[in-house]
Amino acid sequence: MAGMGDSRLSVPVHTHTLSNGLKVQVSPDPNAASTAVNLWYRVGSGEEKPGATAFAHLFEHLMFQGSQQVSSGEHLTQIQAIGGECNATTSFDRTNYFETVPPTALELALWLESDRLSSLKVNQENLDNQREVVKEEKRQRYDNVPYGDMLRLLLELNFPAAHPYGHPTIGSMDDLDAASLDDVQAFFDLWYRPDGLVLSIAGPVKPEEGFELVEKYFGHLEAGSVPSQTRPKRLDKHSGHPVQRVSRDVPRDAVILTWRTPACTHEDAPAVQLALDVLASGESSRLVRKLVRDEQIAEYVSGADFDLVRGTSMAMISAGAPLGINTDSLAEKMLNDVSEIIENGPTEKELSRVMANLEHSALALLGTVSGKADELGEAATIYGDPEHVNTQLPKLLSITREQISDAAAKWLSPENVAELHYERQD
């Protein structure tokens, strides 16, 4: 893979689609010491309806509870016994299951994934058990930590309740309690089908060998009729400067600026990402330098776009206020710097810094078989183009200061911001 002097990438990608609709991607790397198997199912919390949330994340847990030939917990145990790793994650737009194993264990990983796709055991016992596991996860990650409700509040600020992004991926515990065994089984039967799956393999495997093995273990599965993802039209930008204030048991006051930004597939999305990086990504970013180090009116600053795909995404820049600093004045300072980016764009030094960081992160990720397989899954599932893994970085590295300024003016204007303020309880 090339560096900034020659920003072309050459990750090999070979694709094949089985007769049941399952998409296979193989990226051969003869020198790799391990093999990655990565499955992206086209279902996330965005497919859930109001009153029936938490299902997508629940299956991240249920999928490890056993199938016809694999007992509960054995999937993980078998992978770990050979020195491999496996896990799963849920987002708004997909659920991801992945293993990294020795090359000789590729068939084991495929067999395990095939067995739970074809014969997952969803019964009352494991449903009740995993329901409690999810509740405990919510308590630990959302309910009993400072700022644990931030994501929910930001989603409420940016999206209507019925929008695919109108609720967090963890879902409602009331909805989870109300879910019947039939409801849960129906969700699995609808979404966990070969035609809703992208399976990527990276490592010392030849393309035809990979295709034949996936055909061996998945080719007999019947296609379903996985629905197309709901794609609402793009939401209007914020107007009227919405501000929400909450009082919480948090260590410091904080303010989060948020905007409705374009979907990650939109032509402006890369420049919006770079604008946020210049402003609030890393110790050398503009807001960290000015507000944390120089003026000492913020304890931290961070920023990112959520890279959502369905019409509208969401960007945020957050800052923690030291004792005695008002969050309104801090927000004003932050927006002044956003206005400077709009007016003048980043400096050449700032642009060089974010470009170097982006290239380093991208090449480090693509330098591992696990990172490569995951990026291939995203490329096919979110962007609809396996070659996106090769074209994304060069596109980012070609963006100019003027394009960043224009994108910030269009999508990050202070006129279109909404604010969330955390105030410490006395």
CSV table of C-alpha atoms in Angstrom, one decimal:
chain,number,residue,atom,x,y,z
A,1,MET,CA,0.0,0.0,0.0
A,2,ALA,CA,1.3,3.4,-0.9
A,3,GLY,CA,2.0,6.5,1.2
A,4,MET,CA,1.1,10.2,0.8
A,5,GLY,CA,3.6,10.6,-2.0
A,6,ASP,CA,1.5,8.1,-4.0
A,7,SER,CA,-1.9,7.9,-2.4
A,8,ARG,CA,-3.2,5.1,-4.5
A,9,LEU,CA,-4.2,2.0,-2.5
A,10,SER,CA,-4.2,-1.5,-3.8
A,11,VAL,CA,-6.1,-3.7,-1.4
A,12,PRO,CA,-7.0,-6.7,-3.6
A,13,VAL,CA,-10.8,-7.4,-3.5
A,14,HIS,CA,-12.4,-10.3,-5.2
A,15,THR,CA,-16.2,-10.7,-5.1
A,16,HIS,CA,-18.8,-13.4,-5.7
A,17,THR,CA,-22.5,-13.7,-5.0
A,18,LEU,CA,-24.0,-17.1,-4.1
A,19,SER,CA,-27.3,-18.1,-5.7
A,20,ASN,CA,-29.1,-17.4,-2.4
A,21,GLY,CA,-27.9,-13.7,-2.5
A,22,LEU,CA,-25.0,-13.9,0.0
A,23,LYS,CA,-22.2,-11.6,-1.0
A,24,VAL,CA,-18.6,-12.9,-0.6
A,25,GLN,CA,-15.5,-10.8,-0.6
A,26,VAL,CA,-12.0,-12.2,-0.4
A,27,SER,CA,-8.8,-10.1,0.0
A,28,PRO,CA,-5.8,-12.5,-0.3
A,29,ASP,CA,-2.7,-11.7,1.7
A,30,PRO,CA,-0.2,-14.6,1.3
A,31,ASN,CA,2.1,-13.3,4.0
A,32,ALA,CA,-0.5,-12.8,6.8
A,33,ALA,CA,-0.1,-14.9,9.9
A,34,SER,CA,-3.9,-15.1,10.5
A,35,THR,CA,-7.2,-15.1,8.7
A,36,ALA,CA,-10.2,-12.8,9.4
A,37,VAL,CA,-13.8,-13.7,8.8
A,38,ASN,CA,-16.2,-10.7,9.0
A,39,LEU,CA,-19.9,-10.8,8.6
A,40,TRP,CA,-22.0,-7.7,8.1
A,41,TYR,CA,-25.8,-8.3,8.4
A,42,ARG,CA,-27.9,-5.5,7.0
A,43,VAL,CA,-29.8,-4.9,10.1
A,44,GLY,CA,-29.3,-2.5,13.0
A,45,SER,CA,-31.4,-0.4,15.3
A,46,GLY,CA,-32.6,1.6,12.4
A,47,GLU,CA,-34.8,-1.3,11.4
A,48,GLU,CA,-36.7,-1.2,14.7
A,49,LYS,CA,-40.0,0.5,15.1
A,50,PRO,CA,-41.2,2.7,18.0
A,51,GLY,CA,-42.4,0.4,20.8
A,52,ALA,CA,-40.3,-2.5,19.4
A,53,THR,CA,-36.7,-1.4,20.0
A,54,ALA,CA,-33.6,-3.2,21.4
A,55,PHE,CA,-34.0,-6.3,19.1
A,56,ALA,CA,-30.9,-5.7,16.9
A,57,HIS,CA,-28.6,-5.4,19.9
A,58,LEU,CA,-30.3,-8.3,21.6
A,59,PHE,CA,-29.2,-10.6,18.8
A,60,GLU,CA,-25.6,-9.5,19.2
A,61,HIS,CA,-25.9,-11.5,22.5
A,62,LEU,CA,-28.4,-14.2,21.4
A,63,MET,CA,-26.1,-15.3,18.5
A,64,PHE,CA,-23.7,-16.7,21.0
A,65,GLN,CA,-26.3,-18.8,22.9
A,66,GLY,CA,-26.1,-21.9,20.8
A,67,SER,CA,-27.4,-23.5,17.6
A,68,GLN,CA,-28.1,-27.0,16.4
A,69,GLN,CA,-24.5,-28.3,16.6
A,70,VAL,CA,-23.0,-25.8,19.0
A,71,SER,CA,-23.9,-25.4,22.6
A,72,SER,CA,-24.3,-22.1,24.4
A,73,GLY,CA,-21.0,-20.3,24.7
A,74,GLU,CA,-19.2,-22.9,22.6
A,75,HIS,CA,-18.7,-20.6,19.6
A,76,LEU,CA,-16.5,-18.3,21.7
A,77,THR,CA,-14.8,-21.2,23.5
A,78,GLN,CA,-13.8,-23.0,20.3
A,79,ILE,CA,-12.3,-19.9,18.7
A,80,GLN,CA,-10.4,-19.0,21.9
A,81,ALA,CA,-9.1,-22.6,22.2
A,82,ILE,CA,-7.2,-22.3,19.0
A,83,GLY,CA,-5.8,-18.9,19.9
A,84,GLY,CA,-8.3,-16.9,17.9
A,85,GLU,CA,-10.6,-14.0,18.8
A,86,CYS,CA,-14.2,-13.3,18.1
A,87,ASN,CA,-16.8,-10.7,19.0
A,88,ALA,CA,-19.8,-8.7,17.7
A,89,THR,CA,-21.0,-5.1,17.5
A,90,THR,CA,-24.3,-3.4,16.7
A,91,SER,CA,-24.9,0.0,15.1
A,92,PHE,CA,-27.8,1.9,13.5
A,93,ASP,CA,-27.3,0.3,10.1
A,94,ARG,CA,-25.7,-3.1,10.6
A,95,THR,CA,-24.8,-5.9,13.0
A,96,ASN,CA,-21.3,-7.2,12.7
A,97,TYR,CA,-19.9,-10.6,13.8
A,98,PHE,CA,-16.1,-11.3,13.3
A,99,GLU,CA,-13.4,-13.8,14.0
A,100,THR,CA,-9.6,-13.7,13.6
A,101,VAL,CA,-8.1,-17.2,13.6
A,102,PRO,CA,-5.0,-19.1,12.5
A,103,PRO,CA,-5.2,-19.8,8.7
A,104,THR,CA,-5.8,-23.5,9.3
A,105,ALA,CA,-9.0,-22.6,11.3
A,106,LEU,CA,-10.8,-20.8,8.5
A,107,GLU,CA,-13.3,-23.7,7.9
A,108,LEU,CA,-14.0,-23.8,11.7
A,109,ALA,CA,-15.0,-20.1,11.7
A,110,LEU,CA,-17.2,-20.5,8.6
A,111,TRP,CA,-18.8,-23.6,10.0
A,112,LEU,CA,-19.6,-21.9,13.3
A,113,GLU,CA,-21.1,-18.9,11.6
A,114,SER,CA,-23.1,-21.1,9.2
A,115,ASP,CA,-24.6,-23.2,12.0
A,116,ARG,CA,-25.9,-20.2,14.0
A,117,LEU,CA,-27.3,-18.5,10.9
A,118,SER,CA,-29.1,-21.7,9.9
A,119,SER,CA,-30.2,-23.0,13.3
A,120,LEU,CA,-29.9,-20.4,16.1
A,121,LYS,CA,-31.6,-21.6,19.2
A,122,VAL,CA,-34.0,-18.9,20.4
A,123,ASN,CA,-35.9,-20.2,23.3
A,124,GLN,CA,-37.5,-18.7,26.4
A,125,GLU,CA,-34.6,-19.6,28.6
A,126,ASN,CA,-31.9,-17.9,26.6
A,127,LEU,CA,-34.2,-15.0,25.8
A,128,ASP,CA,-34.8,-14.3,29.4
A,129,ASN,CA,-31.2,-14.7,30.3
A,130,GLN,CA,-29.9,-12.4,27.6
A,131,ARG,CA,-32.6,-9.9,28.3
A,132,GLU,CA,-31.1,-9.5,31.8
A,133,VAL,CA,-27.6,-9.3,30.3
A,134,VAL,CA,-28.6,-6.4,28.1
A,135,LYS,CA,-30.3,-4.6,31.0
A,136,GLU,CA,-27.1,-4.9,33.0
A,137,GLU,CA,-25.1,-3.6,30.1
A,138,LYS,CA,-27.4,-0.6,29.9
A,139,ARG,CA,-27.0,0.1,33.6
A,140,GLN,CA,-23.2,0.0,33.3
A,141,ARG,CA,-22.8,1.9,30.1
A,142,TYR,CA,-25.7,4.3,30.1
A,143,ASP,CA,-27.5,4.7,33.4
A,144,ASN,CA,-24.8,4.7,36.0
A,145,VAL,CA,-22.0,6.7,34.3
A,146,PRO,CA,-21.6,10.5,33.9
A,147,TYR,CA,-23.1,11.8,30.6
A,148,GLY,CA,-24.5,8.3,29.9
A,149,ASP,CA,-27.6,9.7,28.4
A,150,MET,CA,-25.7,12.0,26.0
A,151,LEU,CA,-26.3,9.9,22.9
A,152,ARG,CA,-30.0,9.6,23.6
A,153,LEU,CA,-30.3,13.4,24.1
A,154,LEU,CA,-28.3,14.2,20.9
A,155,LEU,CA,-30.5,11.8,18.9
A,156,GLU,CA,-33.6,13.4,20.3
A,157,LEU,CA,-32.2,16.8,19.3
A,158,ASN,CA,-31.4,15.8,15.8
A,159,PHE,CA,-34.0,13.2,14.8
A,160,PRO,CA,-37.8,12.7,15.1
A,161,ALA,CA,-38.7,9.8,17.4
A,162,ALA,CA,-40.0,7.7,14.4
A,163,HIS,CA,-36.8,8.2,12.4
A,164,PRO,CA,-34.5,5.2,12.0
A,165,TYR,CA,-31.9,7.2,14.1
A,166,GLY,CA,-34.5,8.4,16.6
A,167,HIS,CA,-33.3,6.0,19.4
A,168,PRO,CA,-30.0,4.6,20.6
A,169,THR,CA,-28.9,1.1,19.5
A,170,ILE,CA,-29.3,-0.2,23.1
A,171,GLY,CA,-33.1,0.4,22.7
A,172,SER,CA,-35.8,0.7,25.4
A,173,MET,CA,-35.7,-1.8,28.3
A,174,ASP,CA,-39.5,-1.5,28.5
A,175,ASP,CA,-39.7,-2.7,24.9
A,176,LEU,CA,-37.3,-5.4,25.7
A,177,ASP,CA,-39.4,-6.6,28.6
A,178,ALA,CA,-42.5,-6.6,26.4
A,179,ALA,CA,-40.9,-8.6,23.6
A,180,SER,CA,-42.3,-12.1,23.3
A,181,LEU,CA,-40.5,-15.2,22.0
A,182,ASP,CA,-42.5,-15.0,18.8
A,183,ASP,CA,-41.5,-11.3,18.3
A,184,VAL,CA,-37.8,-12.2,18.7
A,185,GLN,CA,-38.0,-15.2,16.4
A,186,ALA,CA,-39.8,-13.2,13.8
A,187,PHE,CA,-37.1,-10.5,13.8
A,188,PHE,CA,-34.4,-13.2,13.3
A,189,ASP,CA,-36.3,-14.9,10.5
A,190,LEU,CA,-36.8,-11.6,8.7
A,191,TRP,CA,-33.3,-10.2,8.9
A,192,TYR,CA,-30.8,-13.0,9.4
A,193,ARG,CA,-30.9,-14.4,5.9
A,194,PRO,CA,-28.1,-15.0,3.3
A,195,ASP,CA,-29.4,-12.2,1.0
A,196,GLY,CA,-28.9,-9.7,3.9
A,197,LEU,CA,-25.3,-10.7,4.5
A,198,VAL,CA,-21.9,-9.6,3.3
A,199,LEU,CA,-19.1,-12.1,4.3
A,200,SER,CA,-15.5,-10.9,4.0
A,201,ILE,CA,-12.4,-13.0,4.3
A,202,ALA,CA,-8.9,-11.5,4.6
A,203,GLY,CA,-5.7,-13.5,4.9
A,204,PRO,CA,-3.6,-16.2,3.2
A,205,VAL,CA,-6.5,-17.6,1.2
A,206,LYS,CA,-6.9,-17.6,-2.6
A,207,PRO,CA,-10.1,-16.1,-3.9
A,208,GLU,CA,-11.5,-19.3,-5.5
A,209,GLU,CA,-10.7,-21.2,-2.3
A,210,GLY,CA,-12.6,-18.7,-0.2
A,211,PHE,CA,-15.6,-18.7,-2.6
A,212,GLU,CA,-15.7,-22.5,-2.5
A,213,LEU,CA,-15.6,-22.7,1.3
A,214,VAL,CA,-18.4,-20.1,1.7
A,215,GLU,CA,-20.4,-22.1,-0.9
A,216,LYS,CA,-19.8,-25.3,1.1
A,217,TYR,CA,-21.0,-23.9,4.4
A,218,PHE,CA,-23.6,-21.3,3.3
A,219,GLY,CA,-24.7,-22.3,-0.2
A,220,HIS,CA,-27.4,-24.6,1.0
A,221,LEU,CA,-29.2,-21.9,3.0
A,222,GLU,CA,-32.4,-20.6,1.5
A,223,ALA,CA,-32.7,-16.9,0.6
A,224,GLY,CA,-35.3,-14.9,2.4
A,225,SER,CA,-36.8,-11.6,1.4
A,226,VAL,CA,-34.7,-9.2,3.5
A,227,PRO,CA,-36.4,-5.8,3.2
A,228,SER,CA,-34.7,-2.8,1.8
A,229,GLN,CA,-33.5,-0.4,4.5
A,230,THR,CA,-35.9,2.5,5.3
A,231,ARG,CA,-34.4,5.6,3.6
A,232,PRO,CA,-36.2,8.8,4.8
A,233,LYS,CA,-35.5,12.0,3.0
A,234,ARG,CA,-32.8,14.3,4.3
A,235,LEU,CA,-33.9,16.4,7.3
A,236,ASP,CA,-33.8,20.2,7.2
A,237,LYS,CA,-30.9,21.9,9.0
A,238,HIS,CA,-31.6,23.2,12.4
A,239,SER,CA,-33.1,26.7,12.6
A,240,GLY,CA,-33.8,28.9,15.6
A,241,HIS,CA,-30.8,27.7,17.6
A,242,PRO,CA,-32.4,24.9,19.7
A,243,VAL,CA,-30.8,24.6,23.2
A,244,GLN,CA,-31.5,21.9,25.7
A,245,ARG,CA,-30.2,22.0,29.3
A,246,VAL,CA,-30.1,19.1,31.7
A,247,SER,CA,-29.1,18.9,35.3
A,248,ARG,CA,-27.1,15.7,36.1
A,249,ASP,CA,-24.7,14.2,38.6
A,250,VAL,CA,-21.6,14.9,36.4
A,251,PRO,CA,-18.1,15.9,37.4
A,252,ARG,CA,-18.2,19.1,35.3
A,253,ASP,CA,-20.5,21.2,33.2
A,254,ALA,CA,-20.3,20.5,29.5
A,255,VAL,CA,-21.6,21.7,26.2
A,256,ILE,CA,-22.1,19.8,23.0
A,257,LEU,CA,-22.7,21.5,19.7
A,258,THR,CA,-24.5,19.4,17.2
A,259,TRP,CA,-25.5,19.7,13.5
A,260,ARG,CA,-27.5,17.7,11.0
A,261,THR,CA,-24.9,16.8,8.4
A,262,PRO,CA,-25.0,14.9,5.1
A,263,ALA,CA,-25.1,11.2,4.9
A,264,CYS,CA,-21.6,9.5,4.9
A,265,THR,CA,-22.1,8.7,1.2
A,266,HIS,CA,-22.8,12.3,0.2
A,267,GLU,CA,-20.1,14.1,-1.8
A,268,ASP,CA,-19.6,16.7,1.0
A,269,ALA,CA,-19.1,14.2,3.8
A,270,PRO,CA,-15.3,13.8,3.5
A,271,ALA,CA,-14.8,17.6,3.7
A,272,VAL,CA,-17.1,17.9,6.7
A,273,GLN,CA,-15.1,15.2,8.4
A,274,LEU,CA,-11.9,17.1,7.8
A,275,ALA,CA,-13.4,20.3,9.1
A,276,LEU,CA,-14.3,18.6,12.3
A,277,ASP,CA,-10.8,17.0,12.5
A,278,VAL,CA,-9.1,20.4,12.1
A,279,LEU,CA,-11.3,21.9,14.9
A,280,ALA,CA,-11.5,19.1,17.5
A,281,SER,CA,-9.6,15.9,16.7
A,282,GLY,CA,-6.4,15.4,18.7
A,283,GLU,CA,-4.1,17.5,21.0
A,284,SER,CA,-3.0,19.7,18.1
A,285,SER,CA,-6.5,20.6,16.9
A,286,ARG,CA,-7.5,24.2,16.9
A,287,LEU,CA,-10.0,24.2,19.7
A,288,VAL,CA,-7.8,22.1,22.0
A,289,ARG,CA,-4.9,24.5,21.4
A,290,LYS,CA,-6.9,27.6,22.0
A,291,LEU,CA,-9.5,26.7,24.6
A,292,VAL,CA,-7.7,24.0,26.6
A,293,ARG,CA,-4.0,25.0,26.5
A,294,ASP,CA,-4.0,28.8,25.8
A,295,GLU,CA,-7.1,30.2,27.3
A,296,GLN,CA,-7.7,27.3,29.8
A,297,ILE,CA,-11.5,27.7,29.6
A,298,ALA,CA,-12.1,24.1,28.6
A,299,GLU,CA,-10.8,20.9,30.2
A,300,TYR,CA,-11.2,18.9,27.0
A,301,VAL,CA,-12.6,19.2,23.5
A,302,SER,CA,-13.5,16.5,21.0
A,303,GLY,CA,-15.5,16.2,17.8
A,304,ALA,CA,-16.7,13.8,15.2
A,305,ASP,CA,-19.4,12.9,12.7
A,306,PHE,CA,-21.4,9.8,13.3
A,307,ASP,CA,-21.1,8.7,9.6
A,308,LEU,CA,-24.7,7.8,9.3
A,309,VAL,CA,-26.0,6.7,5.9
A,310,ARG,CA,-29.8,7.3,5.7
A,311,GLY,CA,-30.2,10.8,4.3
A,312,THR,CA,-29.0,12.7,7.5
A,313,SER,CA,-26.0,12.2,9.7
A,314,MET,CA,-25.1,14.0,13.0
A,315,ALA,CA,-21.9,15.9,13.9
A,316,MET,CA,-20.9,17.0,17.4
A,317,ILE,CA,-18.2,19.1,19.1
A,318,SER,CA,-18.1,18.7,22.9
A,319,ALA,CA,-16.2,20.6,25.6
A,320,GLY,CA,-16.0,20.2,29.4
A,321,ALA,CA,-16.0,23.5,31.4
A,322,PRO,CA,-13.7,24.0,34.4
A,323,LEU,CA,-15.3,25.2,37.6
A,324,GLY,CA,-16.4,28.8,37.2
A,325,ILE,CA,-16.7,28.8,33.4
A,326,ASN,CA,-20.1,29.3,31.9
A,327,THR,CA,-21.1,26.8,29.2
A,328,ASP,CA,-22.9,29.6,27.2
A,329,SER,CA,-19.6,31.6,26.9
A,330,LEU,CA,-17.7,28.4,26.1
A,331,ALA,CA,-20.2,27.6,23.3
A,332,GLU,CA,-19.8,31.1,22.0
A,333,LYS,CA,-16.0,30.7,21.8
A,334,MET,CA,-16.4,27.4,20.1
A,335,LEU,CA,-18.7,28.8,17.5
A,336,ASN,CA,-16.3,31.7,16.8
A,337,ASP,CA,-13.7,29.2,15.8
A,338,VAL,CA,-16.2,27.4,13.6
A,339,SER,CA,-16.9,30.7,11.9
A,340,GLU,CA,-13.1,31.3,11.4
A,341,ILE,CA,-12.9,27.9,9.6
A,342,ILE,CA,-15.9,28.9,7.4
A,343,GLU,CA,-14.3,32.3,6.7
A,344,ASN,CA,-10.7,31.3,6.1
A,345,GLY,CA,-10.5,27.6,6.0
A,346,PRO,CA,-7.7,25.7,7.9
A,347,THR,CA,-4.1,26.7,7.7
A,348,GLU,CA,-1.7,24.7,5.6
A,349,LYS,CA,-0.1,23.3,8.8
A,350,GLU,CA,-3.5,22.2,10.2
A,351,LEU,CA,-4.4,20.5,6.9
A,352,SER,CA,-1.1,18.7,6.8
A,353,ARG,CA,-1.6,17.5,10.3
A,354,VAL,CA,-5.0,16.0,9.8
A,355,MET,CA,-4.0,14.5,6.4
A,356,ALA,CA,-1.1,12.8,8.0
A,357,ASN,CA,-3.2,11.4,10.9
A,358,LEU,CA,-5.9,10.2,8.5
A,359,GLU,CA,-3.3,8.4,6.3
A,360,HIS,CA,-1.6,6.8,9.3
A,361,SER,CA,-4.9,5.6,10.8
A,362,ALA,CA,-6.2,4.2,7.5
A,363,LEU,CA,-3.0,2.4,6.6
A,364,ALA,CA,-2.7,1.0,10.1
A,365,LEU,CA,-6.2,-0.4,9.9
A,366,LEU,CA,-5.8,-1.8,6.5
A,367,GLY,CA,-2.5,-3.3,7.5
A,368,THR,CA,-4.3,-5.9,9.7
A,369,VAL,CA,-6.4,-8.7,8.3
A,370,SER,CA,-9.2,-7.9,10.9
A,371,GLY,CA,-9.2,-4.3,9.9
A,372,LYS,CA,-9.1,-5.0,6.2
A,373,ALA,CA,-12.1,-7.5,6.4
A,374,ASP,CA,-14.1,-5.0,8.4
A,375,GLU,CA,-13.4,-2.2,6.0
A,376,LEU,CA,-14.5,-4.5,3.1
A,377,GLY,CA,-17.8,-5.2,4.9
A,378,GLU,CA,-18.4,-1.5,5.3
A,379,ALA,CA,-17.5,-0.7,1.8
A,380,ALA,CA,-20.0,-3.2,0.4
A,381,THR,CA,-22.8,-2.7,2.9
A,382,ILE,CA,-22.8,1.0,3.5
A,383,TYR,CA,-21.2,2.4,0.3
A,384,GLY,CA,-22.4,-0.4,-2.1
A,385,ASP,CA,-18.9,-0.6,-3.6
A,386,PRO,CA,-16.1,-3.0,-2.5
A,387,GLU,CA,-13.5,-0.7,-4.2
A,388,HIS,CA,-14.4,2.1,-1.7
A,389,VAL,CA,-11.7,0.5,0.5
A,390,ASN,CA,-9.2,1.7,-2.1
A,391,THR,CA,-10.8,5.0,-3.1
A,392,GLN,CA,-11.7,6.6,0.2
A,393,LEU,CA,-8.3,7.7,1.4
A,394,PRO,CA,-7.1,9.2,-1.9
A,395,LYS,CA,-10.4,11.1,-2.1
A,396,LEU,CA,-9.8,12.5,1.4
A,397,LEU,CA,-6.2,13.4,0.7
A,398,SER,CA,-7.2,15.4,-2.4
A,399,ILE,CA,-9.5,17.7,-0.5
A,400,THR,CA,-8.4,21.4,-0.5
A,401,ARG,CA,-8.6,24.1,2.1
A,402,GLU,CA,-11.3,25.8,0.1
A,403,GLN,CA,-13.4,22.7,-0.1
A,404,ILE,CA,-13.2,22.3,3.7
A,405,SER,CA,-14.3,26.0,4.1
A,406,ASP,CA,-17.2,25.5,1.8
A,407,ALA,CA,-18.4,22.3,3.4
A,408,ALA,CA,-18.2,23.9,6.9
A,409,ALA,CA,-20.2,26.9,5.7
A,410,LYS,CA,-22.9,24.6,4.2
A,411,TRP,CA,-23.2,22.1,7.1
A,412,LEU,CA,-21.5,23.5,10.2
A,413,SER,CA,-22.8,27.0,10.2
A,414,PRO,CA,-23.5,28.6,13.7
A,415,GLU,CA,-26.9,29.4,12.2
A,416,ASN,CA,-27.7,25.7,12.0
A,417,VAL,CA,-26.4,24.5,15.4
A,418,ALA,CA,-28.3,22.9,18.2
A,419,GLU,CA,-26.8,22.8,21.7
A,420,LEU,CA,-26.9,20.4,24.6
A,421,HIS,CA,-25.7,21.7,28.0
A,422,TYR,CA,-25.0,19.6,31.1
A,423,GLU,CA,-25.1,21.4,34.4
A,424,ARG,CA,-23.8,19.9,37.6
A,425,GLN,CA,-26.2,19.2,40.3
A,426,ASP,CA,-25.4,21.0,43.6
